[in-house]
Each structure stands twice: as C-alpha cells, then as structure tokens.
Tab-separated table of C-alpha atoms in Angstrom:
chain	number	residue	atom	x	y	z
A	1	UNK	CA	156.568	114.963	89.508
A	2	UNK	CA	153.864	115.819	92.269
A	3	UNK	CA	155.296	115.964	95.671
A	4	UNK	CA	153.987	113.418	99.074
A	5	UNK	CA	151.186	116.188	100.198
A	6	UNK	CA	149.832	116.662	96.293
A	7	UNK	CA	149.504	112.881	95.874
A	8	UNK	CA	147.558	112.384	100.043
A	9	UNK	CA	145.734	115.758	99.534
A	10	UNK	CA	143.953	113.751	95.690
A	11	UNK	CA	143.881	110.011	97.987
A	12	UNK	CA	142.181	111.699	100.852
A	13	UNK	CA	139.738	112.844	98.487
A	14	UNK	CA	138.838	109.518	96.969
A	15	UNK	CA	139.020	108.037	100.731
A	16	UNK	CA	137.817	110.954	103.312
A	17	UNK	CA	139.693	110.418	106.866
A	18	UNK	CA	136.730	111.826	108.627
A	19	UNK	CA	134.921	108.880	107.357
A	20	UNK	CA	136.877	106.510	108.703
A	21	UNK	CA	135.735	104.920	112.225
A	22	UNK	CA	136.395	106.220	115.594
A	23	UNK	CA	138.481	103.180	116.742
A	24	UNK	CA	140.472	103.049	113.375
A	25	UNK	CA	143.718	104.854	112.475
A	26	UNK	CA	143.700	106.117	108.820
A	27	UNK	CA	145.887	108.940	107.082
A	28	UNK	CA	149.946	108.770	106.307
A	29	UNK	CA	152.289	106.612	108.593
A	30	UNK	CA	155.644	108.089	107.587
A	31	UNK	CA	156.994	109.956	104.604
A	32	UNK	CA	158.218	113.539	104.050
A	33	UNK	CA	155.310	115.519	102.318
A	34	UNK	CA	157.799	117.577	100.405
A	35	UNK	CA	159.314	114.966	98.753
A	36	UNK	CA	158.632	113.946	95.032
A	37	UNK	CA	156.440	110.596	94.235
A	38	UNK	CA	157.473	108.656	90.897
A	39	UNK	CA	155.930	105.454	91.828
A	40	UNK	CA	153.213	104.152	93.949
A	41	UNK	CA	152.332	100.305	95.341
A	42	UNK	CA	149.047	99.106	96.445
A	43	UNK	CA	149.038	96.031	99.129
A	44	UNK	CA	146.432	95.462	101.532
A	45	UNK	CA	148.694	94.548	104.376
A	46	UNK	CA	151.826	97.321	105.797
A	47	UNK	CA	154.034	93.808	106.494
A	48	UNK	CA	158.213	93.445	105.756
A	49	UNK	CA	157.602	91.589	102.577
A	50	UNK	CA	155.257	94.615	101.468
A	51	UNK	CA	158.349	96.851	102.359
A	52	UNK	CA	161.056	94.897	101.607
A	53	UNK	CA	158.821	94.717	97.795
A	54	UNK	CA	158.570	98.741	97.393
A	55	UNK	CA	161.912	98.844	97.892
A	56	UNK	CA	162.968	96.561	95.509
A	57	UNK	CA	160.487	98.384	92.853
A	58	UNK	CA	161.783	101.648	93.844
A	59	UNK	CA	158.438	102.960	94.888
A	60	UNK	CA	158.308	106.168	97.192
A	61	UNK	CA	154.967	105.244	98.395
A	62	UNK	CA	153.097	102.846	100.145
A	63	UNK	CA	149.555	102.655	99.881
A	64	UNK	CA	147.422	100.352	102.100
A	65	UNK	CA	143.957	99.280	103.079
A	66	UNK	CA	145.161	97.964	106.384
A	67	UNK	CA	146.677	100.351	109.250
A	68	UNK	CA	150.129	99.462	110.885
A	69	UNK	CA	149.572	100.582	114.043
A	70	UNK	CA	145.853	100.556	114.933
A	71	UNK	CA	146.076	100.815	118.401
A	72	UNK	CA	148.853	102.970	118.910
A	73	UNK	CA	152.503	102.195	120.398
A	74	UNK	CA	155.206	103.850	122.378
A	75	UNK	CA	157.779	102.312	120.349
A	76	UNK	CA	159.102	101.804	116.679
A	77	UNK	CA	162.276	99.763	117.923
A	78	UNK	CA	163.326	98.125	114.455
A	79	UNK	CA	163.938	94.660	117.318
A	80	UNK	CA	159.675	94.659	116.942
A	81	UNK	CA	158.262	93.554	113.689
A	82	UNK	CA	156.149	96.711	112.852
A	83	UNK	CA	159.054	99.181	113.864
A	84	UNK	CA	161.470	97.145	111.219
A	85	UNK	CA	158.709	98.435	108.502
A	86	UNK	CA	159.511	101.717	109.931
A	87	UNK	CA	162.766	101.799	109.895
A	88	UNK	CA	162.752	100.398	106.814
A	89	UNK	CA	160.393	102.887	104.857
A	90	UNK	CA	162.234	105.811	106.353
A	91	UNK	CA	165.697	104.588	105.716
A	92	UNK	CA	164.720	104.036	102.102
A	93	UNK	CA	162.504	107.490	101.838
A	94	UNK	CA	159.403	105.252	101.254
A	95	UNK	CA	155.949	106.775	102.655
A	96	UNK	CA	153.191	104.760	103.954
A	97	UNK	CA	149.399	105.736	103.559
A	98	UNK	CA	146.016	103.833	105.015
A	99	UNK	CA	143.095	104.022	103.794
A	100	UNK	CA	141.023	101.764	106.046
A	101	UNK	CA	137.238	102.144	106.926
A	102	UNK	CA	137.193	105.047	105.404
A	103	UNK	CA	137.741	102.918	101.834
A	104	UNK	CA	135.397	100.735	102.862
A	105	UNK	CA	132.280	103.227	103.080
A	106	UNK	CA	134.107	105.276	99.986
A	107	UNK	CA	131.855	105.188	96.550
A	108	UNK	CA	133.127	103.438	95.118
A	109	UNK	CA	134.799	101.453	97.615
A	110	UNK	CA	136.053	97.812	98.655
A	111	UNK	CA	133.045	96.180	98.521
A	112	UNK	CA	132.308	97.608	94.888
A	113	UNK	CA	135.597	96.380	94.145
A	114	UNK	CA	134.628	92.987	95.523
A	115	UNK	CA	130.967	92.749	93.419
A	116	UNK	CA	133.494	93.784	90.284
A	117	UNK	CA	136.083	90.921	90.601
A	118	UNK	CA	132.951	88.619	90.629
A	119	UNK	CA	131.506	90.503	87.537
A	120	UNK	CA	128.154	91.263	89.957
A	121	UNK	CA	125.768	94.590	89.000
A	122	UNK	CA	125.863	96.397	92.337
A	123	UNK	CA	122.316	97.520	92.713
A	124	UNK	CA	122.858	99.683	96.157
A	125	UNK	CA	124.018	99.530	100.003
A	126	UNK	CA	123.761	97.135	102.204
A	127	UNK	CA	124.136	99.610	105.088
A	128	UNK	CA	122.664	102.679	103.655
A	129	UNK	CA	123.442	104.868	106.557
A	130	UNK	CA	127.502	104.190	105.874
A	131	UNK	CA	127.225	102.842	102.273
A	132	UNK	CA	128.706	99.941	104.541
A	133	UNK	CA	128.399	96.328	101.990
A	134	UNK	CA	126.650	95.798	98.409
A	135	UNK	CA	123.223	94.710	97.336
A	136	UNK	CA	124.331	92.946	94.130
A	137	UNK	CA	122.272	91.062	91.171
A	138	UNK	CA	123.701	88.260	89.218
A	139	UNK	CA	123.131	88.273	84.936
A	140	UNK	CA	121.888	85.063	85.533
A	141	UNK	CA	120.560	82.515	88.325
A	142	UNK	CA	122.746	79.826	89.274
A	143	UNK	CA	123.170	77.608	92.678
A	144	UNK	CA	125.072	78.723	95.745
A	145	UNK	CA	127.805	75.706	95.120
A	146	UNK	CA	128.673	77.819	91.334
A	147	UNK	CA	128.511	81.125	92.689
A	148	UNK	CA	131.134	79.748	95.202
A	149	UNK	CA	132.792	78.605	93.031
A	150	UNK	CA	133.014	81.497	91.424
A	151	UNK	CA	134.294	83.699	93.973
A	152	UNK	CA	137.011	80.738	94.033
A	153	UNK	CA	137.663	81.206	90.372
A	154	UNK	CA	137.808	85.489	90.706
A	155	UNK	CA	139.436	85.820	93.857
A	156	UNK	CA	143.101	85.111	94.634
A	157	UNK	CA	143.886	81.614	95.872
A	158	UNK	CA	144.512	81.387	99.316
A	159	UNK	CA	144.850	78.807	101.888
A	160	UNK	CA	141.476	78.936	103.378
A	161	UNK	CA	139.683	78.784	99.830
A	162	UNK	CA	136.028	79.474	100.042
A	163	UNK	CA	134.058	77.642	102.858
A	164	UNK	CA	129.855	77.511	102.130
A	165	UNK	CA	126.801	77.210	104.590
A	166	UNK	CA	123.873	76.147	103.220
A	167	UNK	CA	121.970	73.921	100.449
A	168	UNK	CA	124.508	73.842	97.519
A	169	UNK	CA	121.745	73.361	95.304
A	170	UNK	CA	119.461	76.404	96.242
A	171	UNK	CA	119.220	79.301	93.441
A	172	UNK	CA	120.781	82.453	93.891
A	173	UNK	CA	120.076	85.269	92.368
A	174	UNK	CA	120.227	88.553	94.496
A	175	UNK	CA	123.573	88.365	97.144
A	176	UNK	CA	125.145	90.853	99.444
A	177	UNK	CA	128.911	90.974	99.390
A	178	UNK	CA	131.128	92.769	102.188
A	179	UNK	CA	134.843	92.674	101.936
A	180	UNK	CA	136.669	91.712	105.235
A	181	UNK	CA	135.052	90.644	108.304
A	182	UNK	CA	130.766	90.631	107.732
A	183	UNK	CA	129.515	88.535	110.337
A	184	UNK	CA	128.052	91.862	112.399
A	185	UNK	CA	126.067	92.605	109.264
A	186	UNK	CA	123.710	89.603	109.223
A	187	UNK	CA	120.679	91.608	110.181
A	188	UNK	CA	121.180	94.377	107.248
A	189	UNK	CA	121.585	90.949	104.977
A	190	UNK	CA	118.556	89.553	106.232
A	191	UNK	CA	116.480	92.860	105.886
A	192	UNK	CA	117.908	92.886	101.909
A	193	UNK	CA	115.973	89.939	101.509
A	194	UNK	CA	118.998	87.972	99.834
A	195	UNK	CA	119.914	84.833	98.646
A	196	UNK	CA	123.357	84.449	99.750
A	197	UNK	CA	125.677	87.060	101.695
A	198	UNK	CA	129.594	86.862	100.524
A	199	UNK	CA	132.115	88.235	103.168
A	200	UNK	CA	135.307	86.644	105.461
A	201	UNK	CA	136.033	85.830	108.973
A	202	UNK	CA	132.648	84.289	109.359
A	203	UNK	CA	132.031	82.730	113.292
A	204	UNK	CA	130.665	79.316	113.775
A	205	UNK	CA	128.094	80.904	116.216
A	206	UNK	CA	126.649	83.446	113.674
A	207	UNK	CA	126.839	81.201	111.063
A	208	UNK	CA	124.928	78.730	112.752
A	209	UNK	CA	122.167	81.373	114.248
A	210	UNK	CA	121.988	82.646	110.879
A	211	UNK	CA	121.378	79.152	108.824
A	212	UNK	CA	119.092	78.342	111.448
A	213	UNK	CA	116.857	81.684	111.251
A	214	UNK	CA	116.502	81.141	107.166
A	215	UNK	CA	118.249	79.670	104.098
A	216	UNK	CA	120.455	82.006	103.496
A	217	UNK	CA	123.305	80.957	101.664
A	218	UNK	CA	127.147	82.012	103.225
A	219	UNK	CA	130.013	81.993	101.336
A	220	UNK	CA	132.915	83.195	103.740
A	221	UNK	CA	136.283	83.589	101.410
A	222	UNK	CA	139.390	84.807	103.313
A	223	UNK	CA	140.062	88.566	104.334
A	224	UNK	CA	142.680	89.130	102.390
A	225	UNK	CA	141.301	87.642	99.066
A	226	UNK	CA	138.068	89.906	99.751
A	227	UNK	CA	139.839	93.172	99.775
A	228	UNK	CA	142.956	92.517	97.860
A	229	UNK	CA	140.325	93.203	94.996
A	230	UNK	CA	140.182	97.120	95.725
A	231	UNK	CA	144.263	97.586	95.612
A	232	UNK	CA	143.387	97.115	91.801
A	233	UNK	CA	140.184	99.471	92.097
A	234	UNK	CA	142.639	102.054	93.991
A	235	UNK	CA	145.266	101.885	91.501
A	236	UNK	CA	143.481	102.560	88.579
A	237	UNK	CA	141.864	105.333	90.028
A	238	UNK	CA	145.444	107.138	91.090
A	239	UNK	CA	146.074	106.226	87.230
A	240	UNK	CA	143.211	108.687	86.317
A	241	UNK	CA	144.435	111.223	88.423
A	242	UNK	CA	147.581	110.919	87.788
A	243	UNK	CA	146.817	111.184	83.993
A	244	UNK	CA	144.771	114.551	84.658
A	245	UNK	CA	147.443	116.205	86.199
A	246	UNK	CA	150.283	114.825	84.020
A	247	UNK	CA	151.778	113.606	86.945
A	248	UNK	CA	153.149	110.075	84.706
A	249	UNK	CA	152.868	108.112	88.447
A	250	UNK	CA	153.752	104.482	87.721
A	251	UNK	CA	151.194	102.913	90.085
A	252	UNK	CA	151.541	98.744	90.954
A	253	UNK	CA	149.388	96.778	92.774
A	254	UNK	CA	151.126	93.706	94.927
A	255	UNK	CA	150.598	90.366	94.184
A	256	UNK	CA	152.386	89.151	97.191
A	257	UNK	CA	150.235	87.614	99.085
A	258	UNK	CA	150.088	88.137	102.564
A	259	UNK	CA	146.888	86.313	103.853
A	260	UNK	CA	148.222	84.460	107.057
A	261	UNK	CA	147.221	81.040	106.624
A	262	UNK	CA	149.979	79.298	104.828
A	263	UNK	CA	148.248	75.151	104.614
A	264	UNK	CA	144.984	74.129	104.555
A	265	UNK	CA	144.383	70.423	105.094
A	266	UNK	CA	141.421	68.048	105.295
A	267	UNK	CA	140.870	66.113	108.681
A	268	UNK	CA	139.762	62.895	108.253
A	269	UNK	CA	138.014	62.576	111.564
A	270	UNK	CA	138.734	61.251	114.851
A	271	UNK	CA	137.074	57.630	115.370
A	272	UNK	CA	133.965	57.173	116.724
C-alpha cells in the first residue's frame, strides 16, 4: 500500500497548492506522511460527522474541498469544535487533505464537475486568466424554469433547493456555471454573452443589479450541492491513479450531507 506522502505528492498534482489563492489555506491538515493509506473519503466539508464517518469506514484519509482552519488559530483544544476534528483524526491515525481554490481553477476542476452532474458540454472558461467558472452549451434549448429544474433533479437535495431570477419562460441555451459562491463573477458572465449563470450564495443586491442590467437568467443552488459534485470527480480520478500504480485504494465519496440549512419554509406574508 502507498504511504501518506505517495498518495499528497499524486493529489497535489491533480490540485497544484501554488494555485490556490493567497488568502486560502490548502495542503495536508494532519496525518503522518509515513504511514500507509488503504482507504480514502471525499466530503466537501472537514466537520465531526465527516470525522466521526471516516472513522467508522476505517479510512486513513480525509480528503476535502473545504479548509478547516482558513484563517489560522492558536489553538486545537478538543473543548472547540474544529480542535475535536483534530483530536479526533489524530487519535484515530486519520489524515486530512484540502484541496480548495486550487480545485477550483484545476482542469478539470469543480466547476467541470458541476457542468457534468447537469450533463452540460463545457465549451471553455469563464475566467480565462484562472480557468475560474464554465462556459457550457446545452444538447438542446429549453426555458430557465426546466433547466432549474434540472439542476434540482442532478444536484443533491438540500434545504435551500434552487431559487431563480428571471422570466421562467425565456430560452436558454448557452449558461455559465460556477460551483460555490459566483456572485463576484457577474461581469465575466455578462462578457460570455449567456443565457443564464448557475452558481450559490447569490446576494439580493447583485442579483437585483444584475436582472436589472439584462435578462440574464440566475439560478443560485446551495454551496454545498454545487461542489459536492467534484468529491465524485476527485474520487474517480484517485481510482485511476490508484489503478496505475496498483495501489488497490478503496476511495468513497460522503453522502452525508453537511449543507447548513436544516428547514426551508414558505412565508405566507405579513398583512398589508
């Protein structure tokens, strides 16, 4: 079996650290590079029930799109929430690995995973100067309330759902997908010339400025459901490696699903 450092060394070239974001903390959390790897999960989010499920599958790594500590600490105290993961992945010899921004401008990456789990023909960047987002083409042309509703159908069920701005009716045919938050990328999606832009954590101020400057279609899904999609993409490509190298990895991805929300509910409206 391939030991820690083999397995980063072939994930850091799929995902390079130096292309990760200033601000952002990438690379491996915890783990002993010397010691052997059998079997690998894929989550986006480095929570308990993430750790509490690798431990329970007897995995010996960790790997995540999210970081556990992006701005730093000066204390993994297991009485905090993030230093219980610690102590929890260490006691149990478990290693934790991010791949962060650095996935997201990776080729492929999470937004290719994104276009795939909608069945979309990715066509080129959105950003081209850090193959940030997707330019995408649908097979066919349909309105912006079915291709909503089928990122609802595709993506997992969360519960946020998918929210839409825009005529329901209008025809889309060329979109721009980003997984996670988008709303900074509204003048690359305008400059594509798209239809409809599919991302998460969309703003009612953007929104609003960008409906107003042309009919572009929105369909903001939640973060989590946007790049849950690439823990599959990321698995199956630590499948081919580990196949070339005869490694026999058992890789998982998590369905657990960690999205914060937990209700969603309809509000009548207050009286007028």
């Amino acid at each position: 079996m391939p030991r820690l450092s083999e397995v980063i060394a072939e994930l850091d070239a799929l995902w390079p650290p130096e292309r990760a974001e200033s601000w952002d903390a990438v690379g491996t959390v915890c783990g002993d590079p010397d010691a052997e790897v059998t079997r690998v999960l894929f989550a986006v989010d480095p929570v308990q029930e993430i750790a509490d499920e690798a431990v329970a599958l007897g995995a010996d790594l960790i790997v995540t799109h999210h970081p556990l500590y992006l701005r730093g600490t000066t204390t993994v105290a297991a009485g905090h929430f993030k230093g219980r993961v610690v102590h929890t992945l260490i006691k149990q010899d478990i290693a934790l690995h991010v791949a962060h921004t650095n996935a997201d401008t990776a080729d492929p990456g999470v937004s290719d995973a994104l276009a795939g789990a909608l069945d979309l023909r990715v066509t080129g960047p959105l950003v081209p100067e850090n193959n940030l987002g997707r330019i995408c083409e649908l097979d066919h042309p349909e309105t912006l309330a079915d291709f909503a509703a089928r990122a609802a159908k595709r993506l997992p069920a969360t519960a946020q759902g998918v929210r839409v701005a825009g005529d329901p009716a209008m025809t889309v045919r060329r979109v721009a997908v980003s997984g996670g938050s988008g709303d900074s990328l509204f003048d690359a999606v305008r400059a594509a010339g798209v239809d409809a832009f599919l991302t998460a954590d969309l703003r009612h101020h953007p929104v609003s400025e960008a409906t107003q400057h042309s009919p572009l279609g929105l369909v903001d899904a939640a973060h989590w459901a946007t790049e849950w999609p690439w823990c599959e993409q990321a698995a199956a490509q630590l499948d081919e490696i580990s196949d070339r190298h005869g490694w026999g990895l058992r890789v998982h991805v998590s369905k657990t699903v960690t999205d914060p929300w937990s209700s969603h509910h309809t509000s009548p409206g207050a009286p007028n």
